[in-house]
C-alpha cells in the first residue's frame, strides 16, 4: 500500500526466537509498504533460523515448542543503520547469546544514538541492558526480566490486571524504546511502532471483522491478519460454533520441511472473543476464514456454512486463506470468482465454480479476497485493507 515516504525496518534474528515475534512484524510491516530486512550475525541470506512457540500448557512455566523455519533475506555484515527507520528484536533464547555479541550491540547502540525506534519483546530487553540503553528508561518485559531491567538502571513497569497471557495488551514507549511482555500485545506493539515511524492511518469508516475458526486453524493465517487489523483500528473478533467466549482453540503450524506436503506441528493457543449465539452479520463488515485443518471441521457444521452464506447475501467482504477456501466453496461463494489457491485447494475451487489464478499469491474479485497460504499474507492484508477502506501513509 502506497506511502508518501518509503520506510524500512531491520529485524535481528537468531535460532529459537519466538515465532510470532518475528513473523508478525515481518509480514504486517510489509503489508503496509515497509521494506523489512531480516539478518543474523552467523548466517547468510537464504539460510534459516529455527523459531520457538511459547505457549502455556498448564505447567508452572510456559512451554517451548518447535515453530516454523524462518528464512533470512539480508546479510548481517552489510547492515547500514542509516538505511533503516526502525529496529525489531524478537524475544527468545537467542537473545542470551547475542547479548554478548559486540557486532549486535554495536548495531543496537547505533539505532539508539540515531533516536530510531527499537522494539523489544519478552526477553530481548536483555540486549538493551547489555548495550547500556536502559538507564533511567521505563521498560516492561516477561516478569523474569525485572531484575535485569532494574540492575541495568531501568525503571520496571508492569501492566496491571494480568491473569493469563491473553490479558497482555500493553506496549510501553519511553523515548525511542518500545517494550512489551510478548506476542499477545502485538496489536498495540504494531500501532505504537507505526506511530513512531510517522505513520498516519486513513479510514473511511470504523470496521468490524469476524474470524471464523476452530481447532487446528493455521497459526500464522489466523494471528497475522488478526493483529494487523487490530493495529489499524478495526474491532476484531474470533468465533467458533462449539466454544464460548474466553475458551481457547489450538492452532497448527504448517511448514515446508522438504516433504511432499507441509509438516504439521502444534502452534500457539488462540482465545475465542465472542459467543456464537451473539454473532450477527449486521455487526460486521468482513468475514475472514483462515486455513489449516479447521475449515475441514467447520464445513461439517451447518451453522458455520450458513454464517458464510449470510455474509455473502448481505454483500459483506469475505476473505479466505489456504484451506479456508474449502468452507467458502461449500457455502457457494466462489462461483464465478477469480481465486488464488495452493495445489491442495485447486480441486475445491474448480468444483466450487471458481476460476483459478495460478500465478498470483492473492486475488481480489469484487468483495472476495483469496490467498494461497501464509507466505502470501502481506499481499492478503493489503488487499483486505483496501476493500475495507484502510490505508497507511508515512511522513
Coordinates of C-alpha atoms in Angstrom, one line a residue:
X1 CA 0.0 0.0 0.0
X2 CA 1.4 3.3 -1.0
X3 CA 3.4 5.6 1.3
X4 CA 4.3 9.2 1.0
X5 CA 7.7 8.3 2.2
X6 CA 9.3 4.9 1.8
X7 CA 10.2 3.3 5.1
X8 CA 12.3 0.3 6.1
X9 CA 12.9 -1.8 9.2
X10 CA 15.6 -4.2 10.4
X11 CA 14.8 -7.4 12.3
X12 CA 17.7 -9.1 14.2
X13 CA 17.0 -12.8 14.1
X14 CA 18.5 -15.9 15.8
X15 CA 17.8 -19.6 16.4
X16 CA 14.8 -20.2 18.8
X17 CA 13.5 -16.6 18.5
X18 CA 9.7 -16.5 19.3
X19 CA 7.8 -17.5 16.2
X20 CA 5.1 -14.8 16.3
X21 CA 7.5 -12.1 17.5
X22 CA 9.5 -12.3 14.2
X23 CA 6.8 -13.2 11.7
X24 CA 4.0 -10.8 12.7
X25 CA 6.1 -7.6 12.4
X26 CA 7.8 -9.1 9.3
X27 CA 4.6 -9.6 7.4
X28 CA 2.5 -6.8 8.8
X29 CA 5.1 -4.1 8.1
X30 CA 5.4 -5.4 4.5
X31 CA 1.6 -5.3 4.1
X32 CA 1.7 -1.6 4.7
X33 CA 4.6 -0.8 2.4
X34 CA 7.6 -1.1 4.7
X35 CA 10.7 -2.9 3.4
X36 CA 11.9 -5.4 6.1
X37 CA 15.3 -6.9 6.2
X38 CA 16.0 -9.9 8.4
X39 CA 19.6 -10.7 9.4
X40 CA 21.6 -12.9 11.8
X41 CA 25.2 -12.5 12.6
X42 CA 26.3 -16.0 11.8
X43 CA 24.0 -16.7 8.8
X44 CA 23.7 -15.6 5.2
X45 CA 20.6 -14.6 3.2
X46 CA 18.6 -17.7 2.2
X47 CA 19.6 -19.6 5.3
X48 CA 17.1 -20.3 8.0
X49 CA 16.6 -19.8 11.7
X50 CA 14.7 -22.1 13.9
X51 CA 11.8 -20.5 15.8
X52 CA 10.1 -21.4 19.1
X53 CA 6.4 -21.4 20.1
X54 CA 6.0 -20.1 23.7
X55 CA 2.6 -21.2 25.0
X56 CA 1.0 -22.0 28.3
X57 CA 0.1 -25.7 28.6
X58 CA -0.9 -25.7 32.2
X59 CA 2.5 -26.1 33.8
X60 CA 4.2 -23.6 36.2
X61 CA 6.3 -22.2 33.3
X62 CA 5.4 -21.6 29.7
X63 CA 6.3 -24.5 27.3
X64 CA 8.6 -24.1 24.3
X65 CA 7.6 -26.0 21.2
X66 CA 9.3 -26.1 17.8
X67 CA 8.0 -23.4 15.4
X68 CA 8.4 -22.6 11.7
X69 CA 11.7 -22.3 10.0
X70 CA 12.3 -18.6 9.2
X71 CA 14.3 -17.6 6.1
X72 CA 16.7 -14.7 6.3
X73 CA 16.6 -12.2 3.4
X74 CA 19.6 -10.0 4.0
X75 CA 23.3 -10.0 5.1
X76 CA 24.2 -9.0 8.6
X77 CA 27.6 -7.9 7.5
X78 CA 26.1 -5.4 5.1
X79 CA 23.8 -3.7 7.6
X80 CA 23.9 0.1 7.4
X81 CA 21.9 1.6 10.2
X82 CA 21.3 4.8 8.3
X83 CA 19.2 2.8 5.7
X84 CA 16.6 1.9 8.3
X85 CA 13.8 3.7 10.2
X86 CA 13.3 1.1 13.0
X87 CA 14.8 -2.0 14.6
X88 CA 12.8 -5.0 15.9
X89 CA 14.4 -7.6 18.2
X90 CA 12.1 -10.6 18.9
X91 CA 12.2 -12.4 22.1
X92 CA 13.5 -15.9 22.6
X93 CA 16.6 -17.7 23.9
X94 CA 18.9 -16.4 21.1
X95 CA 19.0 -13.1 22.9
X96 CA 21.2 -14.6 25.6
X97 CA 23.8 -15.4 23.0
X98 CA 23.5 -12.1 21.2
X99 CA 23.7 -10.0 24.4
X100 CA 27.5 -10.7 24.4
X101 CA 28.0 -10.3 20.6
X102 CA 29.7 -6.9 20.1
X103 CA 28.6 -6.8 16.5
X104 CA 24.9 -7.0 17.5
X105 CA 25.4 -4.5 20.4
X106 CA 27.1 -2.0 18.0
X107 CA 24.1 -2.0 15.7
X108 CA 21.6 -1.6 18.6
X109 CA 23.6 1.3 20.0
X110 CA 23.7 3.0 16.6
X111 CA 19.9 2.8 16.4
X112 CA 19.6 4.3 19.8
X113 CA 22.1 7.1 19.1
X114 CA 20.1 8.0 16.0
X115 CA 16.9 8.1 18.1
X116 CA 15.2 5.4 15.9
X117 CA 12.5 3.2 17.4
X118 CA 13.7 -0.1 18.9
X119 CA 11.1 -2.7 19.6
X120 CA 11.8 -5.4 22.2
X121 CA 9.5 -8.2 23.5
X122 CA 9.7 -10.8 26.1
X123 CA 13.4 -11.4 26.7
X124 CA 15.1 -9.2 24.1
X125 CA 15.3 -6.3 26.6
X126 CA 18.4 -8.2 27.8
X127 CA 20.2 -6.9 24.7
X128 CA 19.2 -3.3 25.7
X129 CA 20.7 -3.9 29.1
X130 CA 23.9 -5.3 27.6
X131 CA 24.1 -2.2 25.3
X132 CA 23.7 0.1 28.3
X133 CA 20.5 1.7 27.0
X134 CA 18.1 1.2 29.9
X135 CA 19.4 3.7 32.4
X136 CA 16.5 5.9 33.5
X137 CA 14.2 4.2 31.0
X138 CA 10.8 2.8 31.8
X139 CA 10.6 -0.7 30.5
X140 CA 8.5 -3.8 30.6
X141 CA 9.2 -7.4 29.7
X142 CA 8.5 -11.0 30.8
X143 CA 8.4 -10.9 34.6
X144 CA 11.7 -12.8 35.0
X145 CA 13.4 -9.8 33.3
X146 CA 12.5 -7.4 36.2
X147 CA 15.9 -7.8 38.0
X148 CA 17.8 -7.5 34.7
X149 CA 16.0 -4.2 33.9
X150 CA 16.4 -2.8 37.4
X151 CA 20.1 -3.8 37.7
X152 CA 20.7 -2.1 34.3
X153 CA 19.3 1.1 35.8
X154 CA 15.9 0.9 34.2
X155 CA 12.5 1.5 35.8
X156 CA 10.4 -1.6 35.8
X157 CA 6.8 -1.2 34.7
X158 CA 4.2 -4.0 34.7
X159 CA 0.8 -4.0 33.1
X160 CA -1.8 -4.4 35.9
X161 CA -4.6 -7.0 35.9
X162 CA -2.8 -9.8 34.0
X163 CA -4.2 -13.2 35.0
X164 CA -3.5 -15.1 31.7
X165 CA -1.3 -14.5 28.6
X166 CA -4.4 -13.3 26.8
X167 CA -4.7 -10.3 29.1
X168 CA -1.4 -8.9 27.8
X169 CA -2.2 -5.9 25.6
X170 CA 0.3 -3.1 26.5
X171 CA 3.3 -1.7 24.7
X172 CA 5.3 0.8 26.8
X173 CA 7.1 3.6 25.0
X174 CA 9.8 5.6 26.6
X175 CA 11.6 7.8 24.1
X176 CA 12.7 5.5 21.2
X177 CA 12.4 2.3 23.3
X178 CA 9.3 0.3 22.8
X179 CA 8.8 -2.7 25.1
X180 CA 6.2 -5.4 25.8
X181 CA 5.8 -8.6 27.6
X182 CA 5.3 -10.5 24.4
X183 CA 3.3 -11.5 21.3
X184 CA -0.2 -11.3 22.8
X185 CA 0.3 -7.5 22.7
X186 CA 1.2 -7.3 19.0
X187 CA -1.8 -5.1 18.1
X188 CA -0.6 -2.3 20.4
X189 CA 3.1 -3.0 19.6
X190 CA 2.4 -2.5 15.8
X191 CA 0.2 0.5 16.4
X192 CA 2.9 2.2 18.6
X193 CA 5.6 1.2 16.1
X194 CA 3.6 2.7 13.2
X195 CA 3.1 5.9 15.1
X196 CA 6.8 6.1 16.0
X197 CA 7.7 5.7 12.3
X198 CA 5.5 8.6 11.4
X199 CA 2.5 6.7 10.1
X200 CA -1.0 8.0 9.6
X201 CA -4.0 5.7 9.4
X202 CA -6.6 6.6 6.8
X203 CA -10.0 5.0 7.0
X204 CA -13.4 5.8 5.5
X205 CA -15.3 4.3 8.5
X206 CA -14.9 2.1 11.6
X207 CA -14.6 -1.5 10.6
X208 CA -15.5 -4.7 12.4
X209 CA -14.1 -8.0 11.3
X210 CA -15.0 -11.6 12.3
X211 CA -12.6 -14.5 12.1
X212 CA -14.3 -17.9 11.8
X213 CA -12.0 -20.6 13.1
X214 CA -11.7 -23.8 15.1
X215 CA -9.1 -26.2 16.5
X216 CA -6.0 -26.6 14.3
X217 CA -6.6 -23.3 12.4
X218 CA -3.3 -22.3 10.7
X219 CA -1.2 -20.4 13.3
X220 CA 0.0 -17.5 11.0
X221 CA -3.1 -17.4 8.9
X222 CA -5.2 -16.5 12.0
X223 CA -2.8 -14.4 14.0
X224 CA -1.0 -12.2 11.5
X225 CA -4.1 -10.6 9.9
X226 CA -6.0 -10.6 13.2
X227 CA -3.2 -8.5 14.8
X228 CA -2.7 -6.4 11.7
X229 CA -6.4 -5.3 11.6
X230 CA -6.4 -4.6 15.3
X231 CA -3.3 -2.4 14.9
X232 CA -5.0 -0.2 12.4
X233 CA -8.1 0.3 14.5
X234 CA -10.5 -2.4 13.5
X235 CA -12.7 -4.2 16.0
X236 CA -11.8 -7.9 15.5
X237 CA -13.4 -11.0 17.0
X238 CA -12.7 -14.7 16.8
X239 CA -15.6 -17.2 16.9
X240 CA -16.2 -20.9 16.6
X241 CA -19.6 -22.7 16.8
X242 CA -18.6 -25.2 19.5
X243 CA -16.8 -22.9 22.0
X244 CA -17.7 -20.0 24.3
X245 CA -16.1 -16.6 24.7
X246 CA -12.9 -17.0 26.7
X247 CA -12.2 -20.6 25.7
X248 CA -9.2 -21.4 23.5
X249 CA -8.5 -23.1 20.2
X250 CA -5.2 -24.9 19.4
X251 CA -3.5 -23.8 16.2
X252 CA -1.4 -25.7 13.7
X253 CA 2.0 -24.8 12.2
X254 CA 2.3 -25.9 8.6
X255 CA 5.9 -25.6 7.4
X256 CA 7.9 -26.7 4.3
X257 CA 10.4 -29.2 5.6
X258 CA 11.2 -30.9 2.3
X259 CA 8.4 -33.4 2.3
X260 CA 5.7 -33.7 -0.5
X261 CA 3.3 -31.9 1.8
X262 CA 3.9 -29.4 4.6
X263 CA 4.6 -30.8 8.0
X264 CA 2.2 -30.0 10.9
X265 CA 3.1 -29.1 14.5
X266 CA 1.2 -27.7 17.4
X267 CA 1.1 -23.9 17.5
X268 CA 0.1 -21.2 19.9
X269 CA -3.3 -21.1 21.5
X270 CA -5.9 -18.5 20.5
X271 CA -8.7 -17.2 22.5
X272 CA -12.3 -17.0 21.3
X273 CA -13.6 -13.4 21.8
X274 CA -17.3 -13.8 21.1
X275 CA -20.1 -16.2 21.8
X276 CA -21.6 -17.9 18.7
X277 CA -25.1 -17.0 19.9
X278 CA -24.2 -13.3 20.0
X279 CA -22.8 -13.1 16.5
X280 CA -24.9 -11.2 13.9
X281 CA -23.8 -10.5 10.3
X282 CA -25.2 -7.0 10.8
X283 CA -22.4 -6.3 13.4
X284 CA -19.5 -7.0 11.0
X285 CA -18.2 -5.6 7.7
X286 CA -16.0 -8.6 6.9
X287 CA -15.6 -12.3 7.5
X288 CA -12.2 -14.0 7.4
X289 CA -11.7 -17.7 7.2
X290 CA -8.1 -18.8 7.8
X291 CA -6.8 -22.1 6.7
X292 CA -5.3 -25.1 8.5
X293 CA -7.4 -28.0 9.2
X294 CA -10.2 -26.1 11.0
X295 CA -12.1 -25.5 7.7
X296 CA -12.4 -29.2 7.3
X297 CA -14.1 -29.3 10.7
X298 CA -16.3 -26.2 10.0
X299 CA -17.5 -27.5 6.7
X300 CA -19.3 -30.3 8.6
X301 CA -21.1 -27.7 10.7
X302 CA -24.3 -26.3 9.2
X303 CA -24.2 -23.2 11.4
X304 CA -20.7 -22.3 10.1
X305 CA -21.7 -22.8 6.4
X306 CA -24.9 -20.8 7.0
X307 CA -22.9 -17.9 8.5
X308 CA -20.7 -17.7 5.4
X309 CA -23.8 -17.6 3.2
X310 CA -25.3 -14.8 5.3
X311 CA -22.2 -12.7 4.9
X312 CA -22.4 -13.2 1.1
X313 CA -26.1 -12.4 1.0
X314 CA -25.5 -9.2 2.8
X315 CA -22.7 -8.2 0.4
X316 CA -20.1 -8.2 3.1
X317 CA -16.3 -8.6 2.4
X318 CA -15.3 -12.3 2.6
X319 CA -11.7 -13.4 2.7
X320 CA -10.2 -16.9 2.7
X321 CA -6.6 -18.1 3.1
X322 CA -5.3 -21.5 2.1
X323 CA -7.7 -24.3 3.2
X324 CA -10.2 -21.7 4.2
X325 CA -11.5 -21.9 0.6
X326 CA -12.8 -25.3 1.4
X327 CA -15.5 -23.7 3.6
X328 CA -16.1 -20.8 1.1
X329 CA -16.6 -23.4 -1.7
X330 CA -19.1 -25.3 0.4
X331 CA -21.0 -22.1 1.0
X332 CA -21.2 -21.3 -2.7
X333 CA -19.3 -18.0 -2.6
X334 CA -16.6 -18.9 -5.1
X335 CA -18.9 -19.4 -8.1
X336 CA -17.7 -17.2 -11.0
X337 CA -14.9 -15.6 -8.9
X338 CA -11.3 -15.4 -9.6
X339 CA -9.3 -17.2 -6.8
X340 CA -5.7 -17.7 -5.7
X341 CA -5.1 -21.1 -4.1
X342 CA -2.4 -23.6 -3.5
X343 CA -2.3 -27.1 -5.0
X344 CA -4.3 -28.6 -2.2
X345 CA -7.3 -26.4 -2.9
X346 CA -7.4 -26.4 -6.7
X347 CA -10.0 -29.2 -6.9
X348 CA -12.2 -27.5 -4.3
X349 CA -12.0 -24.1 -6.1
X350 CA -12.8 -25.7 -9.5
X351 CA -15.8 -27.8 -8.4
X352 CA -17.0 -24.8 -6.3
X353 CA -17.2 -22.8 -9.6
X354 CA -14.2 -20.6 -9.0
X355 CA -11.6 -19.6 -11.6
X356 CA -8.0 -20.3 -10.7
X357 CA -5.4 -17.6 -10.8
X358 CA -2.4 -19.8 -10.6
X359 CA 0.3 -17.2 -11.0
X360 CA -0.8 -15.0 -8.1
X361 CA -0.5 -15.4 -4.3
X362 CA -3.5 -13.2 -3.6
X363 CA -6.5 -12.1 -5.7
X364 CA -9.4 -9.8 -5.1
X365 CA -12.6 -10.2 -7.1
X366 CA -15.4 -7.9 -6.0
X367 CA -15.8 -8.3 -2.3
X368 CA -13.9 -11.6 -2.2
X369 CA -10.2 -11.9 -1.3
X370 CA -8.4 -15.2 -1.5
X371 CA -4.7 -16.1 -0.9
X372 CA -2.7 -19.3 -1.4
X373 CA -1.5 -19.5 2.2
X374 CA 0.6 -17.8 4.9
X375 CA 3.5 -16.8 2.7
X376 CA 1.1 -14.5 0.8
X377 CA -0.2 -12.8 4.0
X378 CA 1.4 -9.4 3.3
X379 CA -0.5 -9.2 0.0
X380 CA -3.6 -10.6 1.6
X381 CA -3.6 -7.9 4.3
X382 CA -3.0 -5.2 1.8
X383 CA -5.9 -6.4 -0.5
X384 CA -8.2 -6.8 2.5
X385 CA -7.4 -3.4 3.9
X386 CA -8.1 -1.7 0.6
X387 CA -11.6 -3.3 0.4
X388 CA -12.2 -2.1 4.0
X389 CA -11.1 1.5 3.1
X390 CA -8.0 1.3 5.2
X391 CA -4.5 2.6 4.3
X392 CA -1.3 3.9 5.9
X393 CA 0.9 6.7 4.8
X394 CA 4.3 7.7 6.3
X395 CA 5.5 11.3 6.6

